[in-house]
Coordinates of N, CA and C in Angstrom, one line a residue:
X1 N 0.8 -1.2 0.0 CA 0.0 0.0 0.0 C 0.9 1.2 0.0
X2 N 0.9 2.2 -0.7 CA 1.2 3.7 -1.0 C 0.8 4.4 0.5
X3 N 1.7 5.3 0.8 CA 1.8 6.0 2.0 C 0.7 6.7 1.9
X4 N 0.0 7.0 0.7 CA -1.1 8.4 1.1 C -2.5 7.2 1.4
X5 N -1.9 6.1 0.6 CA -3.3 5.4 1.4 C -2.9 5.0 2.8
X6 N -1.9 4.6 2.9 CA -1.7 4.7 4.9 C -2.6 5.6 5.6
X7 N -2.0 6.7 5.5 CA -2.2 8.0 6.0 C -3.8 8.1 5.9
X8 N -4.5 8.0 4.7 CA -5.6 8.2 4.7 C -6.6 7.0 5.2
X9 N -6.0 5.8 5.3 CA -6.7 4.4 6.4 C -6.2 4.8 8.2
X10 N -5.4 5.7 8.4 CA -4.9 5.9 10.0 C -6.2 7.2 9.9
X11 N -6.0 8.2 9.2 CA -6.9 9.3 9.7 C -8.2 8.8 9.7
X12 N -8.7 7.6 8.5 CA -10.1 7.4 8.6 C -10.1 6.9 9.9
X13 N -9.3 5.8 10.3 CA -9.6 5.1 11.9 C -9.5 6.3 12.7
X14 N -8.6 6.8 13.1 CA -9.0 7.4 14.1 C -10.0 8.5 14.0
X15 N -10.9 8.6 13.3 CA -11.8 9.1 12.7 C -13.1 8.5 13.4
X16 N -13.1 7.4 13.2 CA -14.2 6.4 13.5 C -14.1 6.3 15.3
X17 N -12.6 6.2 15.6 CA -12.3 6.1 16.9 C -12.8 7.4 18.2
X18 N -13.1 8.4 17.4 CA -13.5 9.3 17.7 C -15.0 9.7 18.0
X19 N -15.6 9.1 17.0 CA -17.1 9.1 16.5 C -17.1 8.3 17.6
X20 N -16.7 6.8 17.7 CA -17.5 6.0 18.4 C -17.4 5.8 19.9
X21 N -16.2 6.8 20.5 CA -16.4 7.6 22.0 C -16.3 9.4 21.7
X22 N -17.4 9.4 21.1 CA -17.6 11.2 21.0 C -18.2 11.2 22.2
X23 N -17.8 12.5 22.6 CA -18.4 13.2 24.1 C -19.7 13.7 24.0
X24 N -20.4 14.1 25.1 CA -21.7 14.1 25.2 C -21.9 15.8 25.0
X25 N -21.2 16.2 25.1 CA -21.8 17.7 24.8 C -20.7 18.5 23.6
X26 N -20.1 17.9 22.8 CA -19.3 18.6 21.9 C -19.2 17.2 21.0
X27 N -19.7 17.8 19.4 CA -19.3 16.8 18.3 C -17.9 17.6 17.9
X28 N -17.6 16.3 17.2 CA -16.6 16.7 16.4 C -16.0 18.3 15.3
X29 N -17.6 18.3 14.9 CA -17.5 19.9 14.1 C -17.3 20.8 14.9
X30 N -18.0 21.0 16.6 CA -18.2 21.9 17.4 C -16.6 22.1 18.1
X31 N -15.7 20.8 18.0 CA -14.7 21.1 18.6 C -13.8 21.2 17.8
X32 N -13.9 21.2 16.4 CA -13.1 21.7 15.3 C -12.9 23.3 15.2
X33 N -14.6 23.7 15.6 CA -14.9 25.5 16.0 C -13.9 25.9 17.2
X34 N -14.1 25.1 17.9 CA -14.1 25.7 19.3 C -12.4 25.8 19.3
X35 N -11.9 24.7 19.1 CA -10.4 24.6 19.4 C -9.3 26.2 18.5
X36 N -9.8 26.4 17.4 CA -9.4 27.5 16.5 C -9.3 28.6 17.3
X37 N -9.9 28.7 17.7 CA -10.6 30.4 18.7 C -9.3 30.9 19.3
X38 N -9.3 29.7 20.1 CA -7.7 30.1 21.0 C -6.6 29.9 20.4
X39 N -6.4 29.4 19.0 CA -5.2 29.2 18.6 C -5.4 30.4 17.2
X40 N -6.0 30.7 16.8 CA -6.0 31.3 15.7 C -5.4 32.6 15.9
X41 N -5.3 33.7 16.9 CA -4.8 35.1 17.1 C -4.4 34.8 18.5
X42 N -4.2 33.9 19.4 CA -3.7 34.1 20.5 C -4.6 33.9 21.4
X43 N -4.4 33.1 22.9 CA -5.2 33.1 24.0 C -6.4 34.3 23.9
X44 N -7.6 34.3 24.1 CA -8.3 35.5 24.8 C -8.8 36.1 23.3
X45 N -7.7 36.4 22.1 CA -7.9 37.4 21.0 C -9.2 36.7 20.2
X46 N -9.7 37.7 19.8 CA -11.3 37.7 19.0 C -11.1 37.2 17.7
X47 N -11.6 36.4 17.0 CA -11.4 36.1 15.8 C -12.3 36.3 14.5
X48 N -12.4 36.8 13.5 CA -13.7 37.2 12.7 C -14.2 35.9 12.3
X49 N -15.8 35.8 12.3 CA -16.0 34.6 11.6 C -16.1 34.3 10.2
X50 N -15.8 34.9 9.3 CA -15.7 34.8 8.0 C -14.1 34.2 7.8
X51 N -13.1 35.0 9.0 CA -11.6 34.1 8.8 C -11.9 32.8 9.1
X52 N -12.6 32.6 10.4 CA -13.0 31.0 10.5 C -13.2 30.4 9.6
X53 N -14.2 30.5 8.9 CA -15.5 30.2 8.1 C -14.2 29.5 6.6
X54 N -13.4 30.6 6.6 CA -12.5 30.4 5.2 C -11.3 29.5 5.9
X55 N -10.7 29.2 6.9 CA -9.9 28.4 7.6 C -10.5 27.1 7.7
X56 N -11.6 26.9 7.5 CA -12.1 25.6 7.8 C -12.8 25.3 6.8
X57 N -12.5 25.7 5.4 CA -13.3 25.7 4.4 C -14.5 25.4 4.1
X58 N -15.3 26.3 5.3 CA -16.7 26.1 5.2 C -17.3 27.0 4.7
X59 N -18.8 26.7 4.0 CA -19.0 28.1 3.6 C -19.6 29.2 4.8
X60 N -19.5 30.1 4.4 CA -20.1 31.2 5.7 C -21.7 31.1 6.4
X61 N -22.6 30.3 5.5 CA -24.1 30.4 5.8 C -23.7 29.2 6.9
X62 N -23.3 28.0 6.5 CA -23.2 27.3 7.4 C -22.4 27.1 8.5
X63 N -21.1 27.9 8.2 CA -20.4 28.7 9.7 C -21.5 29.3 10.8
X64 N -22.0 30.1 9.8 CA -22.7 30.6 10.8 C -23.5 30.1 11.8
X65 N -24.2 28.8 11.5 CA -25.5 28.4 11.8 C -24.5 27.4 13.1
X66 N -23.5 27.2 12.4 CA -22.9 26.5 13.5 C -22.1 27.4 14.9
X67 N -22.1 28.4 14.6 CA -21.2 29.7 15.4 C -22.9 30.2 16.7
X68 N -24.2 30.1 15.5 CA -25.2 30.4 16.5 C -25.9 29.2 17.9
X69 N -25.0 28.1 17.3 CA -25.6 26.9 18.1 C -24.4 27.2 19.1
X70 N -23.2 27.1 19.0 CA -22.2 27.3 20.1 C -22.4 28.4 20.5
X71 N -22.8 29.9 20.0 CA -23.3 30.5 21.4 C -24.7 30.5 22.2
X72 N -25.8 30.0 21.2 CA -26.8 29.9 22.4 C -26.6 28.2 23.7
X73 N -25.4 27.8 23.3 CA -24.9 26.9 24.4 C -24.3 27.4 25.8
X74 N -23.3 28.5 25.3 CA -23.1 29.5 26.1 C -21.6 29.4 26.4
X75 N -20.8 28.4 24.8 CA -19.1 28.4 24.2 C -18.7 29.3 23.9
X76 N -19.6 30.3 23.3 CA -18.3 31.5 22.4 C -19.1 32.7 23.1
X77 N -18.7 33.9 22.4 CA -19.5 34.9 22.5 C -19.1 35.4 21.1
X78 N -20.6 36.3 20.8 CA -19.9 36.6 19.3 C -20.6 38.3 19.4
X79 N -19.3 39.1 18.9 CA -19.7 40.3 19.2 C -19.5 41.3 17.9
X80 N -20.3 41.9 17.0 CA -20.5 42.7 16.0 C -18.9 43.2 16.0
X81 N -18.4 43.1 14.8 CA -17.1 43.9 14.3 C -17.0 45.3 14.1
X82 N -16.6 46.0 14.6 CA -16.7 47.7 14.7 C -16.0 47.8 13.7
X83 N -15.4 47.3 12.6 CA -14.4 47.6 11.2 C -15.1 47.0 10.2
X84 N -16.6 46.2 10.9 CA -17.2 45.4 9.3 C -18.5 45.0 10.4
X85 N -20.0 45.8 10.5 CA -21.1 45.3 11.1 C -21.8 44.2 10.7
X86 N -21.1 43.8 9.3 CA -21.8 42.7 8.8 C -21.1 41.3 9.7
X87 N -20.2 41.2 9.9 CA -18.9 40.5 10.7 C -19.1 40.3 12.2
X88 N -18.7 39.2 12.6 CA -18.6 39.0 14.5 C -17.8 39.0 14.5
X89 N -17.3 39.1 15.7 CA -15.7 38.6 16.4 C -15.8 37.5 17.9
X90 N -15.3 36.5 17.8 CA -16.2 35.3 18.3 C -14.7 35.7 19.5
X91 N -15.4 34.8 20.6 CA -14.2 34.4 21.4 C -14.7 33.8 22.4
X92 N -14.0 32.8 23.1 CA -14.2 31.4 23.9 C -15.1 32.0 25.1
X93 N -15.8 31.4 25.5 CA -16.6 32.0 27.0 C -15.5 30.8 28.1
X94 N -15.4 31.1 29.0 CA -15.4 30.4 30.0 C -15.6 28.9 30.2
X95 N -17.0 29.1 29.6 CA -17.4 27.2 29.3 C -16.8 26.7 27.5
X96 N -16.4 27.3 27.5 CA -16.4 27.2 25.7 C -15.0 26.5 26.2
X97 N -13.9 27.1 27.0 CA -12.7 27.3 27.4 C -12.2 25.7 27.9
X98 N -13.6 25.3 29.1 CA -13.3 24.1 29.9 C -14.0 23.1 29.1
X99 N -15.2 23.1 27.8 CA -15.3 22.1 26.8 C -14.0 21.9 25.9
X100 N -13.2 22.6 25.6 CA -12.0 22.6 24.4 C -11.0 21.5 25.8
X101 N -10.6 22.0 26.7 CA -10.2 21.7 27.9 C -10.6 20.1 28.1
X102 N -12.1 20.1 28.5 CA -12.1 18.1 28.4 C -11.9 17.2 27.0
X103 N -12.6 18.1 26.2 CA -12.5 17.4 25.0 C -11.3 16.9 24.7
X104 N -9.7 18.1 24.7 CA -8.5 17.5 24.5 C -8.1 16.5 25.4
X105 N -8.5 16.3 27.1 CA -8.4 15.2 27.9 C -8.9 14.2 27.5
X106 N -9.9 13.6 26.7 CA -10.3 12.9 26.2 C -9.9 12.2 25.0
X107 N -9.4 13.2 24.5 CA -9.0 12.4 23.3 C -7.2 12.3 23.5
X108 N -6.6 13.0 24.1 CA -5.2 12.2 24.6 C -5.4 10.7 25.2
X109 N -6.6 10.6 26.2 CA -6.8 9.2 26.8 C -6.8 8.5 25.8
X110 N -7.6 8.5 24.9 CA -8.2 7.8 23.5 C -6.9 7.2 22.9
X111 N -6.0 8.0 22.8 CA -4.7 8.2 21.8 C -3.7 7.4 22.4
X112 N -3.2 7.5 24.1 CA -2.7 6.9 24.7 C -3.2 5.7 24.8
X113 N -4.5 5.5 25.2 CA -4.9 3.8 25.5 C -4.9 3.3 23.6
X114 N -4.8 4.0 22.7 CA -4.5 3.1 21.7 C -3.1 2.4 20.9
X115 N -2.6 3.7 22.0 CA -0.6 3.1 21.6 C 0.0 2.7 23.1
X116 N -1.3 1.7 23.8 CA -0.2 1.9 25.1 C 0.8 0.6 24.7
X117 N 0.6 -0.3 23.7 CA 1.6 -1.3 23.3 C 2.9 -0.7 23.3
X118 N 2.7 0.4 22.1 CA 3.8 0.8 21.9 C 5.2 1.7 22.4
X119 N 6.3 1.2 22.8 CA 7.4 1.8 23.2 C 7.4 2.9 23.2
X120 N 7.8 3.7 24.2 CA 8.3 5.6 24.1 C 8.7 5.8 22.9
X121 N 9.8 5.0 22.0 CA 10.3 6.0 21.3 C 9.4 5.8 19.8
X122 N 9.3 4.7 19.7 CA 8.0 4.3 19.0 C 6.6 6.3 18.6
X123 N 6.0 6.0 20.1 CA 5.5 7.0 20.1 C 6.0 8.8 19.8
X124 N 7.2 9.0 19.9 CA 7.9 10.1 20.1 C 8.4 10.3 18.4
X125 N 8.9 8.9 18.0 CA 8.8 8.9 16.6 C 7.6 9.4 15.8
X126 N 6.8 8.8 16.2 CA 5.3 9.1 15.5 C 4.7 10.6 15.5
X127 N 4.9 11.1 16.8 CA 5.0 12.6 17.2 C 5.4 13.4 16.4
X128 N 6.7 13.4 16.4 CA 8.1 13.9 15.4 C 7.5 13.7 14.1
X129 N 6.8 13.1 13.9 CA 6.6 12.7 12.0 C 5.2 13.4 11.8
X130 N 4.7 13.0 12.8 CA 3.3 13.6 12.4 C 3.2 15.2 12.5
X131 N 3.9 16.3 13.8 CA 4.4 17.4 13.1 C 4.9 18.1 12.1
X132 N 5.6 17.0 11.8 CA 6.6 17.6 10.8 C 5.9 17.4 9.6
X133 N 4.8 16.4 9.2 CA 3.8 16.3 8.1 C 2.9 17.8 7.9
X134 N 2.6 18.0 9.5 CA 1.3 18.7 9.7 C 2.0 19.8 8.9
X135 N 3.1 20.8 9.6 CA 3.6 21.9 9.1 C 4.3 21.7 8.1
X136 N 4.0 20.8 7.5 CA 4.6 20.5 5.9 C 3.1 20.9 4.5
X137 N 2.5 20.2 5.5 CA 0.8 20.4 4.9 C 0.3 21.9 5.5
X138 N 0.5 21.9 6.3 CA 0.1 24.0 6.6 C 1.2 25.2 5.6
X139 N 1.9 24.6 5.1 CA 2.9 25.5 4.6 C 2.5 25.2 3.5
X140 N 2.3 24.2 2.6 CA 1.8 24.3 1.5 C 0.3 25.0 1.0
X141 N -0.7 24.6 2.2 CA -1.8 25.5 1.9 C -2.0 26.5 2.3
X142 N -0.5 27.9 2.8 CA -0.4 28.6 3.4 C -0.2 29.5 1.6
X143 N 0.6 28.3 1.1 CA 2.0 28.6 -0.2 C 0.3 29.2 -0.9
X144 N -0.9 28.5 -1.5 CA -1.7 29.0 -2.3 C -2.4 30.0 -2.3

């Protein structure tokens, strides 16, 4: 088998591994949103949802509809853009903060109990590779 089918039978599994202990109050899409927030401009910093919306190659109607369900949960807050009124500027609430917070506890466990066979360096290898893929693949869709 060709490495891009590797790669793409590992992401489908743990894809599925995901789905089939998803958490009870955050899907997969909601923690795809949520996680961005704080990485996108910095701890705390506001982020526009149209940059989201284009970072996660969604279109905007449906960004949205998903940006309105995380805040009437009471995850983000989303506040009119004073440089664009058509525009929000989202940013983590407090519970938005401690769902991103379990969710990544969770899926470390997940990740851990599925390589606990595997040796430290084993794992540290796989680490190493898989960064170095990621920001290999962010720099190219950075490059277009």
């Amino acid at each position: 088998m060709q490495l891009s089918e590797e790669l793409a039978r590992a992401f489908a599994s743990m894809g599925r591994l995901l789905n089939d202990a998803q958490g009870e109050d955050l899907s997969r899409s909601d923690f795809a949103v949520l996680i961005r927030l704080p990485l996108a401009r910095g701890e705390g910093e506001a982020v526009r949802s149209r940059d989201l919306a284009r970072s996660e190659g969604l279109d905007p109607s449906t960004m949205s509809r998903r940006l309105a369900s995380l805040a009437d949960r009471g995850l983000i807050e989303r506040e009119p853009d004073p440089a664009d009124r058509r525009a929000f500027l989202l940013t983590l609430t407090a519970a938005g903060r401690r769902a991103v917070e379990q969710e990544r506890a969770r899926r470390v466990a997940l990740v851990t109990d599925a390589l606990q066979r595997w040796d430290d360096a084993d794992r540290a290898e796989l680490a190493r590779l898989l960064s170095r893929l990621t920001d290999t693949l962010e720099d190219r869709r950075s490059a277009r």
